[in-house]
CSV table of N, CA and C in Angstrom, one decimal:
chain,number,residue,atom,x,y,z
A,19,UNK,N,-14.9,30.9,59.2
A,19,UNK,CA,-14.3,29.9,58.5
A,19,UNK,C,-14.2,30.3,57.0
A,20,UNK,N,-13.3,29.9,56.4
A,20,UNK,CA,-12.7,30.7,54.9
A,20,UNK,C,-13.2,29.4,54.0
A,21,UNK,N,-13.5,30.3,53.0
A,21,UNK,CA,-13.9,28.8,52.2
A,21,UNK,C,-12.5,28.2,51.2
A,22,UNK,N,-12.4,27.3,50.7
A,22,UNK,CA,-11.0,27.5,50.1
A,22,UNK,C,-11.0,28.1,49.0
A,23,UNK,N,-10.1,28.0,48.0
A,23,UNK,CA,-9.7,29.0,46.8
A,23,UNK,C,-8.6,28.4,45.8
A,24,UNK,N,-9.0,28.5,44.9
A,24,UNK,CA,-7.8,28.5,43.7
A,24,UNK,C,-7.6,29.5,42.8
A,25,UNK,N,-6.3,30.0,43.1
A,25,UNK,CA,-6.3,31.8,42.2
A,25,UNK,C,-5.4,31.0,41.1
A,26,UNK,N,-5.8,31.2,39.8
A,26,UNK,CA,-4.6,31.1,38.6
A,26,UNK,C,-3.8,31.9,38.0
A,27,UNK,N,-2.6,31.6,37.3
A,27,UNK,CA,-1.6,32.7,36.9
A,27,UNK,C,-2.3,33.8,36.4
A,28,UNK,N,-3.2,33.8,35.2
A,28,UNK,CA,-4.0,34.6,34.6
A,28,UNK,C,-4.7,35.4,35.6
A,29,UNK,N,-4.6,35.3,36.4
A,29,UNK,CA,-5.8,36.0,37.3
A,29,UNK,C,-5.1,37.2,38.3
A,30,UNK,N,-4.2,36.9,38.0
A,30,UNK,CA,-3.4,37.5,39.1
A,30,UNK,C,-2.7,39.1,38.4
A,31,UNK,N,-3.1,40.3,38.7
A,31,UNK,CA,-2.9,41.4,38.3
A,31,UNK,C,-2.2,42.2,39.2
A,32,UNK,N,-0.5,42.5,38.3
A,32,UNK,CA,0.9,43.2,39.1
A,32,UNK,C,0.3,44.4,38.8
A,33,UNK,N,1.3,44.9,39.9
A,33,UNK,CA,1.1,46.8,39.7
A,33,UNK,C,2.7,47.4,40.6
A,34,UNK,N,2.7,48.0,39.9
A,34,UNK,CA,4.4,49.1,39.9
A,34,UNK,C,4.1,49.6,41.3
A,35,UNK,N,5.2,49.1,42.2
A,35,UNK,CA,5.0,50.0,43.7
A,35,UNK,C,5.7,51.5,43.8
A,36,UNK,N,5.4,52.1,44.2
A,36,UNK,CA,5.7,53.3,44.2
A,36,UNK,C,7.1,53.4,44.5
A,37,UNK,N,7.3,53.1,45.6
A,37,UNK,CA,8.4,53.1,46.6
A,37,UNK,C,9.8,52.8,45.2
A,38,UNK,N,9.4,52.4,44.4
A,38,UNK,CA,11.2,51.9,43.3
A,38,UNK,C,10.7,51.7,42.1
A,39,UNK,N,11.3,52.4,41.3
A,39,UNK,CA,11.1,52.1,40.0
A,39,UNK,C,11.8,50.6,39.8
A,40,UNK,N,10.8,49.8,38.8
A,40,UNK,CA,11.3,48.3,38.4
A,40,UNK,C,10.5,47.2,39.3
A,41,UNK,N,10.0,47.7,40.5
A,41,UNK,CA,9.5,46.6,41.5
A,41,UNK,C,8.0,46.6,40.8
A,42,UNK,N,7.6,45.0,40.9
A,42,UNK,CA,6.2,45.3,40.3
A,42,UNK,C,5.5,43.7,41.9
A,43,UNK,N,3.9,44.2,42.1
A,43,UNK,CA,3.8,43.2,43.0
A,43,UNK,C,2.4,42.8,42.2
A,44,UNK,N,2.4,41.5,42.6
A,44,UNK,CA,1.2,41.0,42.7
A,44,UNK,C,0.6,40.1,43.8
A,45,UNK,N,-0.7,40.3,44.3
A,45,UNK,CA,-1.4,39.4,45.4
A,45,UNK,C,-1.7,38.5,45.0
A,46,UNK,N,-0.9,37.1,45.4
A,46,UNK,CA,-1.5,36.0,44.9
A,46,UNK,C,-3.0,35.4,46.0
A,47,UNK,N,-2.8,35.8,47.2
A,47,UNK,CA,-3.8,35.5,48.2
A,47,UNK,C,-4.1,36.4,49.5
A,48,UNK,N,-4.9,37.2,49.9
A,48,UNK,CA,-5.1,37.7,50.8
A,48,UNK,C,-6.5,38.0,51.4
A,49,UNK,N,-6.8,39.2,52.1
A,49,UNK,CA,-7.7,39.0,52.7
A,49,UNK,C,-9.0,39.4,52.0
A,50,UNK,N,-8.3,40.2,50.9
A,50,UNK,CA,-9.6,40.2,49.9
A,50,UNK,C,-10.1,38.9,49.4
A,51,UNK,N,-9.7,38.0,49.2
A,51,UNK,CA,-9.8,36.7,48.6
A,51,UNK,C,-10.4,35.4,49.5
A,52,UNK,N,-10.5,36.2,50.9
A,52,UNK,CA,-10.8,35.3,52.2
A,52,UNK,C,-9.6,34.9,53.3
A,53,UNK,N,-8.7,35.3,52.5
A,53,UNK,CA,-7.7,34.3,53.5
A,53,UNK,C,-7.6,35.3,54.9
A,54,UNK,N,-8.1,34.9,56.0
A,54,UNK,CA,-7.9,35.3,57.1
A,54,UNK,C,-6.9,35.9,57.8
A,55,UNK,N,-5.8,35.4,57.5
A,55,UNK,CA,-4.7,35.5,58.9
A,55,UNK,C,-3.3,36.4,58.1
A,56,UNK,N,-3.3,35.9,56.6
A,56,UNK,CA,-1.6,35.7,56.1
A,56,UNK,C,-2.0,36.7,54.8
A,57,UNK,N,-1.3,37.1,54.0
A,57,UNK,CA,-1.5,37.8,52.8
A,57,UNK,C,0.1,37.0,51.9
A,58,UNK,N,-0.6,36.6,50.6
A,58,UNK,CA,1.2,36.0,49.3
A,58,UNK,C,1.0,36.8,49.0
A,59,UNK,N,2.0,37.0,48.2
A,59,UNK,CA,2.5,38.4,47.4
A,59,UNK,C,3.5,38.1,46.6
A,60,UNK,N,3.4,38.0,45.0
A,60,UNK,CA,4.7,37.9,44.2
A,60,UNK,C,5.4,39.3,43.6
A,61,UNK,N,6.4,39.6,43.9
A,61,UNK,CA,7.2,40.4,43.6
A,61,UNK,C,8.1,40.3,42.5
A,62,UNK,N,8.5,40.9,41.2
A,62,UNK,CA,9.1,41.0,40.4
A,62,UNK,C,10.2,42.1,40.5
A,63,UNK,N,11.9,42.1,40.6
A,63,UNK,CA,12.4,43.0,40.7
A,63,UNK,C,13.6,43.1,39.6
A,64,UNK,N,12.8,43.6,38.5
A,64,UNK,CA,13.7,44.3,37.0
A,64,UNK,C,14.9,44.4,37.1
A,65,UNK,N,16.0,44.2,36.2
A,65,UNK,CA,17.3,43.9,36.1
A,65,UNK,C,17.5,45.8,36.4
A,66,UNK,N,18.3,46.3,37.0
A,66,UNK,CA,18.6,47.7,37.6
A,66,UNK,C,17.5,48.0,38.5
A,67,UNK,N,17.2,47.7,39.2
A,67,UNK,CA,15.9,47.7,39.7
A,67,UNK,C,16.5,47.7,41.3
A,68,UNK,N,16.3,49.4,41.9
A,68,UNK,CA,16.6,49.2,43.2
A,68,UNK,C,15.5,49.7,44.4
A,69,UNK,N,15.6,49.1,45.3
A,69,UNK,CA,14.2,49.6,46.6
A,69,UNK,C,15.2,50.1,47.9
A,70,UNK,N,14.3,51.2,48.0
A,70,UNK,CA,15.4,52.0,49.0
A,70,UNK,C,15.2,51.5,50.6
A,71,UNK,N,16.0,51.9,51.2
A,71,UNK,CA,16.3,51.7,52.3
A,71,UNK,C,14.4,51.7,53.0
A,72,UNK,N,14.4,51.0,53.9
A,72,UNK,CA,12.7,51.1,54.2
A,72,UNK,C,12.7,50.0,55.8
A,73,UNK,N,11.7,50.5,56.2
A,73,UNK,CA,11.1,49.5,57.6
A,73,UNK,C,10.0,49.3,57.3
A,74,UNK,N,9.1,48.0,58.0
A,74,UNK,CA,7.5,47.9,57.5
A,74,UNK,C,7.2,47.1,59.2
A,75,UNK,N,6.1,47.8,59.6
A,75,UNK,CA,5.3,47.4,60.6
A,75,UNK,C,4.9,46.2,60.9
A,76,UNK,N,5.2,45.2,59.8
A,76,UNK,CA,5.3,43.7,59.8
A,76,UNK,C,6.4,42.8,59.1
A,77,UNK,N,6.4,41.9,60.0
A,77,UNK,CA,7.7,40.7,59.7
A,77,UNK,C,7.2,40.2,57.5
A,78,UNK,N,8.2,39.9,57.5
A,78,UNK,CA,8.2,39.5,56.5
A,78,UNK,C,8.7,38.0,56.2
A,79,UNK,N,7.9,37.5,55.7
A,79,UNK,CA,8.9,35.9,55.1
A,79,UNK,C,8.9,35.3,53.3
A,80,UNK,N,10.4,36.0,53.3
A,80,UNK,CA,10.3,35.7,51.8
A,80,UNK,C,11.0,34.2,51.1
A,81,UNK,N,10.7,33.5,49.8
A,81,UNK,CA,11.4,32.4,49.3
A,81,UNK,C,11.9,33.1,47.7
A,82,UNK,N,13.0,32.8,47.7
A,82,UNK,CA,12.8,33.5,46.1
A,82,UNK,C,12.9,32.6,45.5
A,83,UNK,N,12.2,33.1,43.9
A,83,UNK,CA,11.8,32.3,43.1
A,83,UNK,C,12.7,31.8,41.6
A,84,UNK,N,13.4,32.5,41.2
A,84,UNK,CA,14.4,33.2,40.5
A,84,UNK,C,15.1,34.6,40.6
A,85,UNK,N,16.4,34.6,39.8
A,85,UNK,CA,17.3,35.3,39.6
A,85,UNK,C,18.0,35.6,40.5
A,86,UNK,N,18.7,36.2,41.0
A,86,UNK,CA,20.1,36.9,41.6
A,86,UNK,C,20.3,38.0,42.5
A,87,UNK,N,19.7,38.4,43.3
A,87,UNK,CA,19.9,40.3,43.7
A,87,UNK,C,20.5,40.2,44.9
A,88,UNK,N,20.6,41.4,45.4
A,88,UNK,CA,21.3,41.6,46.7
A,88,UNK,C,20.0,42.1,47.8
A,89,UNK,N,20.2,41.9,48.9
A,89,UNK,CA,19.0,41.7,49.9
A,89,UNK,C,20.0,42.8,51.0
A,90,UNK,N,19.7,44.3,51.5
A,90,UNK,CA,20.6,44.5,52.8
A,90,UNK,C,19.5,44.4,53.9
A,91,UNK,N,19.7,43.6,55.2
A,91,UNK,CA,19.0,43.5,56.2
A,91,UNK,C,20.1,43.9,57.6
A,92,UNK,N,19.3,45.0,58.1
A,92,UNK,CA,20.5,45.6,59.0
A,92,UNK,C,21.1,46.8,58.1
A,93,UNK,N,22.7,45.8,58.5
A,93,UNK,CA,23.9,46.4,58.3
A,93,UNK,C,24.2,45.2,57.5
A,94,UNK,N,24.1,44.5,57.0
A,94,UNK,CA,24.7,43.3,56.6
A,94,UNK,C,23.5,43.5,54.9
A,95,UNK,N,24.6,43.1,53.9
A,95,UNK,CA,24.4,42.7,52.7
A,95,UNK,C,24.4,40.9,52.2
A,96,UNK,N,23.4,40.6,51.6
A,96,UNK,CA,23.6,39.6,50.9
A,96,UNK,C,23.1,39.3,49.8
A,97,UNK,N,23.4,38.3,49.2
A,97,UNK,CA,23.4,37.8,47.4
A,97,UNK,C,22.4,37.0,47.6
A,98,UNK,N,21.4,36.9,46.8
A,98,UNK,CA,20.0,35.6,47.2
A,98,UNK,C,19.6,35.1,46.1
A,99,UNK,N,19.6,34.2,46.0
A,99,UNK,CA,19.4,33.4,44.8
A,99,UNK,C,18.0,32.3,44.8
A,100,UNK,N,17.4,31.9,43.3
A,100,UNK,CA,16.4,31.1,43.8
A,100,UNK,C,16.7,30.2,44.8
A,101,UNK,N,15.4,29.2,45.5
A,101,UNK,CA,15.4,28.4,46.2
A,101,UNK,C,15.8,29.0,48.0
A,102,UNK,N,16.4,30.4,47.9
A,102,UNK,CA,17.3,30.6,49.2
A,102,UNK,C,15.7,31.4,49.9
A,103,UNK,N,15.7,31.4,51.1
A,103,UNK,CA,14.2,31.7,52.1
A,103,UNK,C,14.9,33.1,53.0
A,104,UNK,N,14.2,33.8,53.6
A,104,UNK,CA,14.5,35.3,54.3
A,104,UNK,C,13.6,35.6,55.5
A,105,UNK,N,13.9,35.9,56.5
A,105,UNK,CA,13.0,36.2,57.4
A,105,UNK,C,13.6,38.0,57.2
A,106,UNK,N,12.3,38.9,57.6
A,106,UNK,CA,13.0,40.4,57.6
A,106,UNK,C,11.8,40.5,59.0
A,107,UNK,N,12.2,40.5,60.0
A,107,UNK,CA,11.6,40.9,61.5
A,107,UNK,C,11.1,42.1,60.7
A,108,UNK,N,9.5,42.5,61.7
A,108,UNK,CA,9.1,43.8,62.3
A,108,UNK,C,9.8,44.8,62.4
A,109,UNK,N,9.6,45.9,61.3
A,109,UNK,CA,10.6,47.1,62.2
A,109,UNK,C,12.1,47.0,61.9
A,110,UNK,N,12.7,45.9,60.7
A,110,UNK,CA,14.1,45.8,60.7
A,110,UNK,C,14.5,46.5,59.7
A,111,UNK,N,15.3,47.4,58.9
A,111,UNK,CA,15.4,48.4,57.8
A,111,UNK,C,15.9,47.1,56.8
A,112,UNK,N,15.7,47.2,55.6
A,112,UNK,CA,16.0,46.4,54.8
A,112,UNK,C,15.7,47.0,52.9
A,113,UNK,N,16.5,46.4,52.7
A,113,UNK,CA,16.5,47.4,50.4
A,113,UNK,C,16.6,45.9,50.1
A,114,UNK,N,16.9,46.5,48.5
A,114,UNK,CA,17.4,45.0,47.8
A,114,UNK,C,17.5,46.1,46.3
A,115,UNK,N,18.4,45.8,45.8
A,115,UNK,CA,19.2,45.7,44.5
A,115,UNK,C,19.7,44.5,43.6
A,116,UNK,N,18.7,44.8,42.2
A,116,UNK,CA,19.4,44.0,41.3
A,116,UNK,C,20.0,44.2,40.1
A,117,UNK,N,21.6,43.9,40.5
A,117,UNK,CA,22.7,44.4,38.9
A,117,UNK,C,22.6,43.3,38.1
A,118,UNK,N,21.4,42.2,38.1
A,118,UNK,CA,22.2,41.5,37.2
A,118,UNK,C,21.7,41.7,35.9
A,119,UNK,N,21.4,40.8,34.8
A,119,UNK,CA,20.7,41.1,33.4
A,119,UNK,C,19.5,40.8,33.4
A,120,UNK,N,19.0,39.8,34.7
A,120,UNK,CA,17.7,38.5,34.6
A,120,UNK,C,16.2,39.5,35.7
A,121,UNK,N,15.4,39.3,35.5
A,121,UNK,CA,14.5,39.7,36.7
A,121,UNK,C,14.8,39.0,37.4
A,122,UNK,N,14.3,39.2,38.9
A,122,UNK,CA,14.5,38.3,40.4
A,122,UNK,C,13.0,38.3,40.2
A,123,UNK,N,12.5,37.5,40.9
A,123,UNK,CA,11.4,37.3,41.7
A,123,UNK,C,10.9,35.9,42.8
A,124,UNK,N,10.0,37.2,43.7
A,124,UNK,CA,10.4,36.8,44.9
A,124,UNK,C,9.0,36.1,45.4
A,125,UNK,N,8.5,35.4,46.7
A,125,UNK,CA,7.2,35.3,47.1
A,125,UNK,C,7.6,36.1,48.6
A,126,UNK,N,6.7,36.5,49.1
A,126,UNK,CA,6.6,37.3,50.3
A,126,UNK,C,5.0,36.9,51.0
A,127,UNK,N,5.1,36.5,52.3
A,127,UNK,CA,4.2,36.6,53.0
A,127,UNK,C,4.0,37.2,54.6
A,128,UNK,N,2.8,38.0,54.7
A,128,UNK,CA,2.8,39.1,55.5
A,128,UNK,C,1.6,38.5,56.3
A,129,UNK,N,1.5,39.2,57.2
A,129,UNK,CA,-0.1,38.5,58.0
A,129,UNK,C,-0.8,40.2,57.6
A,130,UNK,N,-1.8,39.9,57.5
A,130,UNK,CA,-3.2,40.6,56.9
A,130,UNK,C,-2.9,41.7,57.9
A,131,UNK,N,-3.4,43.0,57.6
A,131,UNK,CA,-4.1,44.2,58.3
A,131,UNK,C,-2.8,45.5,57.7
A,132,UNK,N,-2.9,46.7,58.4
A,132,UNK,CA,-2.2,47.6,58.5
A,132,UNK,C,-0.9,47.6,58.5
A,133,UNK,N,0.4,47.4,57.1
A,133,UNK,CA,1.5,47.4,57.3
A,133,UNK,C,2.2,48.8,56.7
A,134,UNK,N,2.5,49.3,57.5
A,134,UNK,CA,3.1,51.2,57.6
A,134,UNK,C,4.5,51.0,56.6
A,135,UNK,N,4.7,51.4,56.0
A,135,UNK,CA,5.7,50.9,55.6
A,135,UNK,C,6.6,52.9,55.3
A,136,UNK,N,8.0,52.5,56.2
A,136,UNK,CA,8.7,54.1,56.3
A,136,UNK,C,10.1,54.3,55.6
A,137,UNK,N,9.9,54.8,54.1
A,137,UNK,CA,11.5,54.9,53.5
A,137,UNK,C,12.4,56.2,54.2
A,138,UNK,N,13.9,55.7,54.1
A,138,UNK,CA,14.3,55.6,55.1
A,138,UNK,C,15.6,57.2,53.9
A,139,UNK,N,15.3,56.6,52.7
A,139,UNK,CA,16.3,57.4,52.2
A,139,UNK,C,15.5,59.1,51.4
C-alpha cells in the first residue's frame, strides 16, 4: 500500500531528453515517489522543437497543457492544442513538432517499469 504524497511545482526537476533538442521532461509522480502502478510526467516542447520519429514499449496517455504543435501518430498528422487528450498505443511510431513561437506542454502518463523506447530516423 502507497502512502499518499504531495509533490510541488518547486520540487519538480526537468531535464533535456536526449532523443530532441528543445524537449525537456519532468516526473511529476512515479515509482520513485511510491506510486505503484502509473508514472506523470510533464513535458515541455520549445518553440522549433522537434522529436523524431520513435516507438515506445508502452501506451501512452497524454492531455496537453498549453500551446500548439503537431502530434504524427501512424501515418496521420495532427494539430493539438491545450485542453485536447491523446492516446499513443504500445508499439505505435509517433513525433511531434512545434513551429509555433509559444512552448507546448504536455502531461503524459505511462505505467511504471521498463519502457524501450526505438528512434526510428
Amino acid at each position: 500500500m502507497s502512502d499518499p504524497l504531495i509533490r510541488r511545482r518547486d520540487e519538480i526537476e526537468y531535464e533535456s531528453v536526449d532523443a530532441a533538442d528543445g524537449l525537456e521532461k519532468g516526473v511529476l509522480v512515479g515509482d520513485d515517489h511510491g506510486a505503484p502502478h502509473f508514472a506523470i510526467r510533464r513535458f515541455v516542447l520549445e518553440p522549433g522543437a522537434e522529436v523524431p520519429k520513435h516507438t515506445n514499449d508502452v501506451e501512452h496517455e497524454q492531455y496537453v497543457l498549453e500551446g500548439e504543435y503537431t502530434v504524427g501518430i501512424g501515418d496521420e498528422e495532427y494539430a493539438v492544442e491545450a485542453g485536447d487528450s491523446l492516446l499513443i498505443p504500445a508499439g505505435t511510431v509517433h513525433w511531434y513538432r512545434n513551429e509555433s513561437d509559444e512552448p507546448g506542454a504536455f502531461i503524459c502518463a505511462v505505467p511504471n517499469g521498463d519502457d524501450e523506447i526505438e528512434l526510428l530516423e
